[in-house]
Short mmCIF file of C-alpha atoms and ligand atoms in Angstrom, two decimals:
data_model
loop_
_atom_site.label_atom_id
_atom_site.label_comp_id
_atom_site.label_asym_id
_atom_site.label_seq_id
_atom_site.Cartn_x
_atom_site.Cartn_y
_atom_site.Cartn_z
CA MET V 1 -81.41 68.28 -56.77
CA THR V 2 -82.36 66.15 -60.09
CA THR V 3 -80.08 69.31 -61.40
CA GLU V 4 -77.15 68.46 -59.54
CA THR V 5 -77.94 64.66 -60.58
CA LYS V 6 -77.72 65.48 -64.29
CA LEU V 7 -74.58 67.39 -64.10
CA THR V 8 -73.10 64.79 -62.69
CA THR V 9 -74.15 61.78 -64.16
CA GLU V 10 -74.73 62.88 -67.58
CA THR V 11 -73.72 66.73 -68.67
CA LYS V 12 -70.36 66.82 -67.07
CA PRO V 13 -67.85 66.23 -69.37
CA GLY V 14 -64.68 64.02 -68.04
CA LEU V 15 -61.86 65.51 -66.46
CA THR V 16 -58.68 65.46 -68.95
CA PRO V 17 -56.54 62.98 -67.34
CA SER V 18 -52.73 63.79 -66.55
CA GLN V 19 -49.61 62.53 -68.46
CA THR V 20 -46.05 62.74 -67.68
CA ILE V 21 -43.94 66.18 -69.31
CA GLY V 22 -41.26 63.06 -70.46
CA PRO V 23 -37.85 63.92 -71.05
CA PHE V 24 -37.86 66.07 -73.89
CA PHE V 25 -40.12 69.06 -72.95
CA ALA V 26 -37.18 71.80 -72.95
CA TYR V 27 -37.30 73.21 -76.05
CA ALA V 28 -40.73 73.90 -75.83
CA LEU V 29 -41.49 74.88 -72.04
CA THR V 30 -37.67 76.05 -71.16
CA PRO V 31 -36.34 76.73 -74.44
CA ARG V 32 -33.47 79.46 -73.46
CA ALA V 33 -30.70 76.74 -74.70
CA TYR V 34 -32.64 76.67 -78.27
CA GLY V 35 -33.11 80.17 -78.66
CA GLY V 36 -36.91 80.01 -77.88
CA SER V 37 -39.09 82.24 -76.29
CA GLU V 38 -39.41 81.69 -72.74
CA LEU V 39 -43.05 82.52 -71.31
CA ALA V 40 -41.42 82.26 -67.49
CA THR V 41 -38.03 81.80 -66.12
CA GLU V 42 -36.69 81.74 -62.82
CA GLN V 43 -36.52 85.59 -62.29
CA VAL V 44 -39.90 85.88 -61.01
CA ALA V 45 -39.53 89.55 -59.49
CA ALA V 46 -38.04 92.19 -62.03
CA GLU V 47 -35.36 94.66 -60.87
CA GLY V 48 -36.90 97.10 -58.78
CA VAL V 49 -39.77 95.38 -57.93
CA ALA V 50 -40.33 96.40 -54.26
CA GLY V 51 -39.98 93.65 -51.31
CA GLU V 52 -37.54 91.78 -49.97
CA ARG V 53 -35.06 90.10 -52.55
CA ILE V 54 -34.55 86.27 -52.17
CA ARG V 55 -32.73 83.39 -53.92
CA ILE V 56 -34.20 80.17 -53.14
CA GLU V 57 -31.72 77.20 -54.57
CA GLY V 58 -32.16 73.39 -54.45
CA THR V 59 -31.99 69.79 -56.04
CA VAL V 60 -34.54 67.67 -56.97
CA PHE V 61 -33.68 64.00 -56.00
CA ASP V 62 -35.28 60.31 -57.10
CA GLY V 63 -35.70 57.78 -54.36
CA ASP V 64 -31.81 56.49 -54.75
CA GLY V 65 -30.95 59.86 -53.94
CA VAL V 66 -29.73 60.33 -57.69
CA PRO V 67 -30.60 64.00 -58.87
CA VAL V 68 -33.42 64.20 -61.02
CA GLY V 69 -32.22 66.14 -64.15
CA ASP V 70 -35.36 66.28 -66.44
CA ALA V 71 -37.60 67.89 -64.13
CA MET V 72 -39.23 71.41 -64.74
CA ILE V 73 -40.32 73.42 -61.52
CA GLU V 74 -43.21 76.03 -61.48
CA THR V 75 -44.15 78.28 -58.56
CA TRP V 76 -46.83 80.67 -57.74
CA GLN V 77 -46.93 83.17 -55.22
CA ALA V 78 -48.66 86.59 -53.54
CA ASP V 79 -46.82 89.77 -53.74
CA PRO V 80 -44.80 90.96 -50.61
CA GLN V 81 -48.39 92.61 -49.71
CA GLY V 82 -50.00 88.99 -49.86
CA ARG V 83 -52.03 89.74 -53.14
CA PHE V 84 -52.20 88.06 -56.28
CA HIS V 85 -52.66 89.90 -59.64
CA ALA V 86 -52.84 93.35 -58.04
CA ALA V 87 -52.71 96.06 -60.08
CA GLY V 88 -49.55 98.11 -60.85
CA ASN V 89 -47.23 95.38 -60.21
CA ALA V 90 -44.86 95.96 -63.18
CA GLY V 91 -42.46 93.37 -63.48
CA PHE V 92 -44.05 90.77 -61.22
CA THR V 93 -46.65 87.90 -62.36
CA GLY V 94 -45.76 85.88 -59.42
CA PHE V 95 -45.22 82.95 -61.46
CA GLY V 96 -41.56 81.06 -62.28
CA ARG V 97 -40.38 78.25 -63.95
CA ALA V 98 -37.32 76.49 -64.37
CA GLU V 99 -35.79 73.34 -65.73
CA THR V 100 -33.13 71.34 -63.56
CA ASN V 101 -29.63 71.36 -64.88
CA THR V 102 -27.94 67.88 -65.48
CA GLU V 103 -27.22 67.99 -61.60
CA GLY V 104 -30.79 68.15 -60.53
CA GLY V 105 -30.38 71.78 -59.45
CA PHE V 106 -32.60 74.56 -59.87
CA PHE V 107 -33.12 78.01 -58.56
CA PHE V 108 -35.61 81.13 -58.46
CA GLU V 109 -35.24 84.58 -57.39
CA THR V 110 -37.85 86.65 -56.27
CA VAL V 111 -39.54 89.08 -53.62
CA LYS V 112 -40.80 87.18 -50.53
CA PRO V 113 -44.46 86.96 -50.56
CA GLY V 114 -46.32 88.03 -47.82
CA ALA V 115 -48.67 86.54 -45.35
CA LEU V 116 -52.25 86.00 -46.76
CA GLN V 117 -55.77 84.65 -45.22
CA GLY V 118 -56.18 80.97 -44.86
CA ALA V 119 -59.85 79.51 -44.09
CA ASP V 120 -61.72 80.90 -41.04
CA GLY V 121 -60.02 83.47 -40.36
CA THR V 122 -56.67 81.99 -39.91
CA GLN V 123 -53.37 83.42 -41.60
CA GLN V 124 -51.01 81.70 -44.09
CA ALA V 125 -47.56 82.20 -43.27
CA PRO V 126 -45.56 83.16 -46.53
CA HIS V 127 -45.09 80.38 -49.10
CA LEU V 128 -44.87 79.53 -52.60
CA SER V 129 -47.11 77.10 -54.46
CA VAL V 130 -44.93 74.71 -56.54
CA SER V 131 -45.65 72.26 -59.02
CA VAL V 132 -43.10 69.41 -59.87
CA PHE V 133 -43.05 68.16 -63.33
CA ALA V 134 -40.83 65.24 -64.80
CA ARG V 135 -40.18 62.18 -66.77
CA GLY V 136 -41.95 59.24 -64.51
CA VAL V 137 -44.21 61.67 -62.86
CA LEU V 138 -47.60 61.18 -64.28
CA VAL V 139 -49.36 63.62 -62.54
CA ARG V 140 -47.85 67.14 -61.51
CA LEU V 141 -46.67 66.99 -57.87
CA ALA V 142 -47.93 69.81 -55.78
CA THR V 143 -46.01 71.20 -52.56
CA ARG V 144 -45.44 74.74 -50.87
CA ILE V 145 -42.03 76.26 -50.13
CA TYR V 146 -42.21 78.19 -46.86
CA PHE V 147 -39.19 80.23 -45.11
CA SER V 148 -37.38 79.24 -42.18
CA ASP V 149 -37.20 82.60 -40.89
CA GLU V 150 -41.08 83.26 -40.60
CA PRO V 151 -42.44 83.10 -36.96
CA GLY V 152 -46.16 82.58 -38.57
CA ASN V 153 -45.02 78.66 -39.66
CA ALA V 154 -45.90 77.74 -35.86
CA SER V 155 -49.56 78.76 -36.89
CA ASP V 156 -49.83 78.04 -40.19
CA PRO V 157 -53.07 75.88 -41.14
CA ILE V 158 -51.62 74.13 -43.86
CA LEU V 159 -48.16 72.99 -42.01
CA ALA V 160 -50.77 72.04 -39.31
CA LEU V 161 -52.33 69.61 -41.49
CA VAL V 162 -48.62 67.83 -41.70
CA PRO V 163 -47.33 65.47 -39.63
CA ALA V 164 -44.41 67.21 -37.33
CA GLY V 165 -41.96 65.16 -38.19
CA ARG V 166 -42.34 66.07 -41.87
CA ARG V 167 -42.68 69.84 -41.71
CA ASP V 168 -39.33 70.26 -42.01
CA THR V 169 -39.41 69.54 -45.61
CA LEU V 170 -41.69 72.16 -46.92
CA ILE V 171 -39.63 74.81 -45.25
CA ALA V 172 -36.67 76.46 -46.88
CA GLN V 173 -33.66 77.06 -44.96
CA ARG V 174 -31.82 80.25 -45.09
CA GLY V 175 -28.21 79.79 -44.81
CA ALA V 176 -25.36 82.34 -43.62
CA ASP V 177 -24.96 83.51 -47.29
CA GLY V 178 -28.94 84.70 -47.17
CA VAL V 179 -29.78 82.11 -50.03
CA PHE V 180 -32.91 79.90 -49.01
CA ARG V 181 -32.13 76.18 -49.21
CA PHE V 182 -35.07 73.60 -50.73
CA ASP V 183 -34.27 70.37 -51.88
CA ILE V 184 -37.45 68.06 -53.56
CA ARG V 185 -36.92 64.54 -52.65
CA LEU V 186 -39.05 62.59 -54.54
CA GLN V 187 -39.41 59.28 -52.67
CA GLY V 188 -37.82 57.34 -49.53
CA GLU V 189 -35.90 59.23 -46.51
CA GLY V 190 -36.83 62.86 -46.02
CA GLU V 191 -39.13 62.53 -48.75
CA THR V 192 -40.76 65.95 -49.56
CA VAL V 193 -44.65 66.30 -48.56
CA PHE V 194 -46.84 66.47 -51.66
CA PHE V 195 -50.16 67.28 -51.45
CA GLU V 196 -53.72 66.36 -53.32
CA ALA V 197 -54.99 69.72 -54.36
CA MET W 1 -68.22 83.88 -61.49
CA SER W 2 -66.24 81.72 -58.77
CA LEU W 3 -65.19 78.21 -59.23
CA ILE W 4 -65.13 75.03 -57.29
CA TYR W 5 -62.70 71.94 -57.52
CA PRO W 6 -64.60 68.59 -56.54
CA ARG W 7 -61.74 66.17 -55.90
CA GLU W 8 -64.22 63.42 -56.85
CA SER W 9 -62.87 64.28 -60.81
CA LEU W 10 -59.07 63.36 -60.04
CA LYS W 11 -59.88 59.63 -60.25
CA ALA W 12 -59.92 60.42 -63.91
CA HIS W 13 -56.13 60.56 -63.45
CA PRO W 14 -53.12 57.92 -63.20
CA LEU W 15 -51.64 57.20 -60.01
CA ASN W 16 -48.13 58.19 -59.71
CA ALA W 17 -47.12 54.78 -58.99
CA SER W 18 -47.56 52.81 -62.03
CA PRO W 19 -44.99 50.57 -61.95
CA GLU W 20 -45.01 49.49 -65.62
CA TYR W 21 -43.71 52.49 -66.83
CA LYS W 22 -40.49 52.10 -65.16
CA SER W 23 -39.28 55.54 -64.73
CA THR W 24 -41.87 55.89 -62.12
CA LEU W 25 -40.18 53.26 -59.86
CA LYS W 26 -37.69 55.93 -58.34
CA ARG W 27 -40.02 59.10 -58.30
CA ALA W 28 -43.31 58.21 -57.42
CA PRO W 29 -43.64 59.64 -53.69
CA ALA W 30 -44.50 56.41 -51.15
CA GLN W 31 -45.70 58.68 -48.74
CA PRO W 32 -49.60 59.20 -48.61
CA LEU W 33 -50.53 62.65 -50.45
CA ILE W 34 -51.74 65.46 -47.94
CA LEU W 35 -55.08 66.84 -48.71
CA LEU W 36 -54.86 70.37 -49.21
CA PRO W 37 -57.43 72.97 -48.56
CA HIS W 38 -58.37 75.00 -51.36
CA THR W 39 -57.09 78.55 -50.30
CA LEU W 40 -56.28 81.77 -52.07
CA SER W 41 -52.81 80.23 -53.34
CA GLU W 42 -54.75 77.37 -54.85
CA THR W 43 -57.52 78.95 -56.58
CA THR W 44 -55.32 81.90 -58.16
CA GLY W 45 -52.63 81.15 -61.01
CA PRO W 46 -50.71 82.64 -63.50
CA VAL W 47 -52.89 84.06 -66.77
CA PHE W 48 -51.73 84.35 -70.04
CA GLY W 49 -54.23 86.04 -72.14
CA HIS W 50 -52.05 88.85 -72.60
CA VAL W 51 -49.30 86.71 -74.56
CA ALA W 52 -48.56 87.51 -77.34
CA VAL W 53 -48.64 84.20 -79.87
CA ASN W 54 -48.07 85.13 -83.74
CA GLU W 55 -48.91 82.84 -86.50
CA THR W 56 -45.82 81.01 -86.74
CA ASP W 57 -46.24 79.81 -82.82
CA THR W 58 -49.91 77.87 -83.82
CA ASP W 59 -48.22 77.36 -87.22
CA LEU W 60 -45.35 74.52 -86.62
CA THR W 61 -44.75 74.12 -90.26
CA ARG W 62 -43.98 77.77 -90.79
CA GLN W 63 -41.08 78.20 -88.09
CA HIS W 64 -38.40 77.69 -90.62
CA ALA W 65 -37.78 78.32 -94.19
CA GLY W 66 -38.82 75.47 -95.88
CA GLU W 67 -41.77 73.22 -95.11
CA PRO W 68 -41.20 69.85 -92.61
CA LEU W 69 -41.47 66.49 -93.97
CA GLY W 70 -44.15 64.29 -93.30
CA GLU W 71 -48.13 64.16 -93.12
CA ARG W 72 -49.56 68.18 -92.52
CA ILE W 73 -52.51 68.10 -90.08
CA ILE W 74 -54.82 70.30 -88.68
CA VAL W 75 -55.65 70.25 -84.91
CA THR W 76 -58.18 71.96 -83.24
CA GLY W 77 -60.49 71.46 -79.97
CA ARG W 78 -62.06 73.40 -77.26
CA VAL W 79 -60.78 73.74 -73.94
CA LEU W 80 -63.71 73.31 -71.21
CA ASP W 81 -64.56 72.93 -67.58
CA GLU W 82 -66.22 70.48 -65.78
CA ASP W 83 -69.40 71.86 -66.62
CA GLY W 84 -68.69 71.86 -70.25
CA ARG W 85 -68.65 76.05 -70.49
CA PRO W 86 -65.08 77.40 -72.36
CA VAL W 87 -62.26 78.56 -70.91
CA PRO W 88 -61.50 81.64 -72.83
CA HIS W 89 -58.59 83.15 -73.49
CA THR W 90 -55.89 80.37 -71.95
CA LEU W 91 -52.66 79.24 -73.05
CA VAL W 92 -52.03 76.11 -74.67
CA GLU W 93 -48.19 75.53 -75.27
CA ILE W 94 -47.38 72.01 -77.16
CA TRP W 95 -44.37 69.97 -78.37
CA GLN W 96 -43.92 66.98 -80.14
CA ALA W 97 -41.39 64.81 -82.11
CA ASN W 98 -41.05 65.14 -85.75
CA ALA W 99 -42.52 63.07 -88.40
CA ALA W 100 -39.68 60.36 -88.11
CA GLY W 101 -40.26 60.15 -84.61
CA ARG W 102 -37.61 62.52 -83.53
CA TYR W 103 -37.68 65.45 -81.02
CA VAL W 104 -35.51 68.38 -81.23
CA HIS W 105 -34.43 67.81 -77.58
CA VAL W 106 -30.41 67.78 -77.53
CA ARG W 107 -30.60 64.44 -75.24
CA ASP W 108 -33.22 62.56 -77.64
CA GLN W 109 -30.73 59.77 -79.27
CA HIS W 110 -33.46 57.85 -81.07
CA PRO W 111 -31.33 57.20 -84.78
CA ALA W 112 -34.26 59.05 -87.05
CA PRO W 113 -33.21 61.92 -88.57
CA LEU W 114 -34.10 65.73 -87.43
CA ASP W 115 -35.47 67.84 -89.96
CA PRO W 116 -34.26 71.13 -90.43
CA ASN W 117 -37.79 72.23 -91.19
CA PHE W 118 -39.22 71.50 -87.68
CA THR W 119 -39.00 72.35 -84.35
CA GLY W 120 -41.92 70.89 -83.06
CA ALA W 121 -43.19 73.58 -80.31
CA GLY W 122 -46.07 75.77 -80.36
CA ARG W 123 -48.44 77.99 -78.62
CA ALA W 124 -52.00 79.21 -78.81
CA LEU W 125 -54.34 81.04 -76.99
CA THR W 126 -57.86 79.82 -76.45
CA ASP W 127 -60.30 82.19 -78.44
CA ALA W 128 -63.81 83.54 -76.67
CA GLN W 129 -65.37 79.98 -77.21
CA GLY W 130 -62.24 78.12 -75.74
CA ARG W 131 -61.42 77.15 -79.32
CA TYR W 132 -57.56 76.97 -80.43
CA ARG W 133 -56.25 75.57 -83.48
CA PHE W 134 -52.61 74.24 -84.47
CA VAL W 135 -51.18 73.50 -87.75
CA THR W 136 -48.07 70.60 -87.77
CA VAL W 137 -47.42 67.28 -88.86
CA LYS W 138 -48.26 64.11 -87.55
CA PRO W 139 -45.58 62.92 -85.15
CA GLY W 140 -44.04 59.50 -85.67
CA ALA W 141 -44.13 56.67 -82.70
CA TYR W 142 -40.64 56.52 -81.14
CA PRO W 143 -38.92 53.61 -79.43
CA TRP W 144 -37.95 54.08 -75.44
CA ARG W 145 -36.40 51.50 -73.11
CA ASN W 146 -38.95 50.78 -70.74
CA HIS W 147 -39.06 47.36 -71.77
CA HIS W 148 -38.17 45.13 -74.82
CA ASN W 149 -39.09 46.71 -78.05
CA ALA W 150 -40.90 49.51 -76.47
CA TRP W 151 -42.37 52.23 -79.03
CA ARG W 152 -44.55 55.23 -77.77
CA PRO W 153 -47.68 55.90 -79.83
CA ALA W 154 -47.75 58.66 -81.64
CA HIS W 155 -48.78 61.87 -79.52
CA ILE W 156 -48.48 65.58 -78.99
CA HIS W 157 -47.41 66.77 -75.58
CA PHE W 158 -50.02 69.65 -74.33
CA SER W 159 -49.38 71.87 -71.33
CA LEU W 160 -52.26 73.96 -69.77
CA PHE W 161 -53.01 76.51 -67.20
CA GLY W 162 -56.79 77.39 -66.73
CA PRO W 163 -58.02 79.89 -64.03
CA SER W 164 -56.16 78.37 -61.63
CA PHE W 165 -53.09 76.29 -59.47
CA LEU W 166 -55.84 73.81 -59.46
CA SER W 167 -56.60 73.62 -63.21
CA ARG W 168 -53.00 73.11 -64.31
CA VAL W 169 -52.20 70.19 -66.62
CA ILE W 170 -49.62 68.46 -68.70
CA THR W 171 -51.08 65.69 -70.84
CA GLN W 172 -50.45 64.16 -74.00
CA MET W 173 -53.11 63.96 -76.96
CA TYR W 174 -52.92 60.39 -79.02
CA PHE W 175 -54.17 59.52 -82.88
CA PRO W 176 -57.31 57.39 -83.24
CA GLY W 177 -56.89 53.51 -83.79
CA ASP W 178 -53.13 53.51 -82.79
CA PRO W 179 -51.70 49.55 -82.28
CA LEU W 180 -49.53 50.84 -79.60
CA PHE W 181 -51.89 51.83 -77.24
CA ARG W 182 -52.20 48.22 -75.94
CA TYR W 183 -48.72 48.04 -75.29
CA ASP W 184 -48.09 51.68 -74.19
CA PRO W 185 -47.50 52.08 -70.17
CA ILE W 186 -47.92 55.65 -69.97
CA PHE W 187 -51.38 55.66 -71.72
CA GLN W 188 -52.20 52.38 -69.90
CA SER W 189 -51.42 54.31 -66.50
CA ILE W 190 -54.88 55.48 -67.13
CA THR W 191 -56.90 52.74 -65.73
CA ASP W 192 -60.44 53.98 -66.20
CA GLU W 193 -61.02 53.26 -69.96
CA ASN W 194 -63.19 56.17 -70.78
CA ALA W 195 -60.78 58.64 -69.32
CA ARG W 196 -58.11 57.22 -71.43
CA ASN W 197 -59.98 57.24 -74.32
CA ARG W 198 -60.44 61.05 -73.84
CA LEU W 199 -56.93 61.59 -74.59
CA VAL W 200 -57.25 59.98 -78.21
CA SER W 201 -58.12 62.52 -80.89
CA ARG W 202 -61.10 62.43 -83.11
CA PHE W 203 -60.30 62.35 -86.79
CA ASP W 204 -62.28 65.30 -87.99
CA ILE W 205 -63.42 65.44 -91.88
CA GLU W 206 -65.31 68.97 -91.57
CA THR W 207 -62.00 70.32 -90.50
CA THR W 208 -59.83 69.04 -93.08
CA GLU W 209 -58.52 70.96 -95.86
CA PRO W 210 -58.59 69.25 -99.60
CA GLU W 211 -55.51 69.04 -101.32
CA TRP W 212 -54.09 70.57 -98.10
CA ALA W 213 -54.41 68.61 -94.83
CA LEU W 214 -55.93 66.20 -92.30
CA ALA W 215 -57.50 67.14 -89.10
CA TYR W 216 -57.90 66.01 -85.71
CA GLN W 217 -59.92 67.33 -82.79
CA PHE W 218 -59.48 67.33 -79.46
CA ASP W 219 -61.43 68.85 -76.57
CA ILE W 220 -59.46 69.35 -73.42
CA VAL W 221 -61.75 69.46 -69.89
CA LEU W 222 -59.96 71.49 -66.89
CA ARG W 223 -60.73 71.23 -63.31
CA GLY W 224 -63.38 73.37 -62.35
CA ARG W 225 -67.22 74.03 -61.59
CA ASN W 226 -69.53 76.63 -61.33
CA ALA W 227 -70.10 77.02 -57.37
CA THR W 228 -73.95 77.77 -58.05
CA PRO W 229 -74.77 76.13 -60.99
CA LEU W 230 -77.94 77.40 -62.96
CA GLU W 231 -80.80 75.17 -63.27
CA GLU W 232 -82.05 74.13 -66.12
CA PRO W 233 -85.12 74.93 -67.27
CA HIS W 234 -85.80 71.63 -68.82
CA ASP W 235 -85.47 70.06 -65.67
CA HIS W 236 -88.57 71.38 -64.51
FE1 LIG B 1 -43.17 62.28 -76.00
#
């Protein structure tokens, strides 16, 4: 008990606060156009990685519906078997990173993740964890991408925490061309659900 | 060792709705955030311990044929968790303006000169004790259009992953005693003074190199605590 108190009030160093990514990150974090070496890209799974190959496309909008052309989107996901960091998964780290183009657009090409364990024996429907960074965003916005063709969404324990009227903002809609559409609305009508993670 | 991520710590962060910083006005969510339980999706994250980092990634003054203009500085620090334990072999990405306050980014319109010998992007891995080290030049302050005569205090942008999706953070390191702090709504968006001051690096005479470079020290504390803290013997 006393140890716990000490850790909290004396020993424990305070968290480093977040600041905005600002408008000028691209030459360091998404430096393709600058000839820099890329840590990760919108290609999350190399050719030949087993699984259902999918493409997700979207646009980031601000509260006026204006496209956000200076955002960075990162994705994190399980493999098709619902595993993270599985051994022998060559060509797949589960991590994607993309900047939005001048029209606010982004895309990712990956393999669809598998379902995975939630708390208390529940099962989570396939999803990607998403971070949104942008000028004017002081703290990373966390959201998730689910998929419209997954029946498991109905019993997903995280979607169940979201008011029913807003759940659709977390579900990428599969178009006739097979591409999943996932727009991110930072504010206002149809505002994307963001989480305190 | 398994980590837990108390939400209490998140109070150190600014609110996205910080209206003095004008870009937040149309970009901060209006709806409340929804509490996300920490499942495997959150307690895992990308690891980059394998990323090849070479000498010019950590020495931003040696990425071109010549040396950049400006005040040469060494920036070192440790990456720690909330228990003060080092976060080893974790990736640190940085970017900054040049000594004149100009970014290489194509959309930076500030009429200050580009430096053909400076890009301003770096990458390092922490060592087993969580330490990182960069050599660079001190970035200049630069104007922006947030309000009349708005200038950003000199800063270096930092991006870190740590062990999981929950420890991911992007922040900015500042320099001690900057007269622009009180006018900067981005710095001031952190309402807790102690938390704000944690973004100010410390002048570090020990790390300076005579006849060559000044030095600043900046420790970074990422989310995460040991789920089962050891009792410290001196408490009993
Ligand atoms: Fe900046």
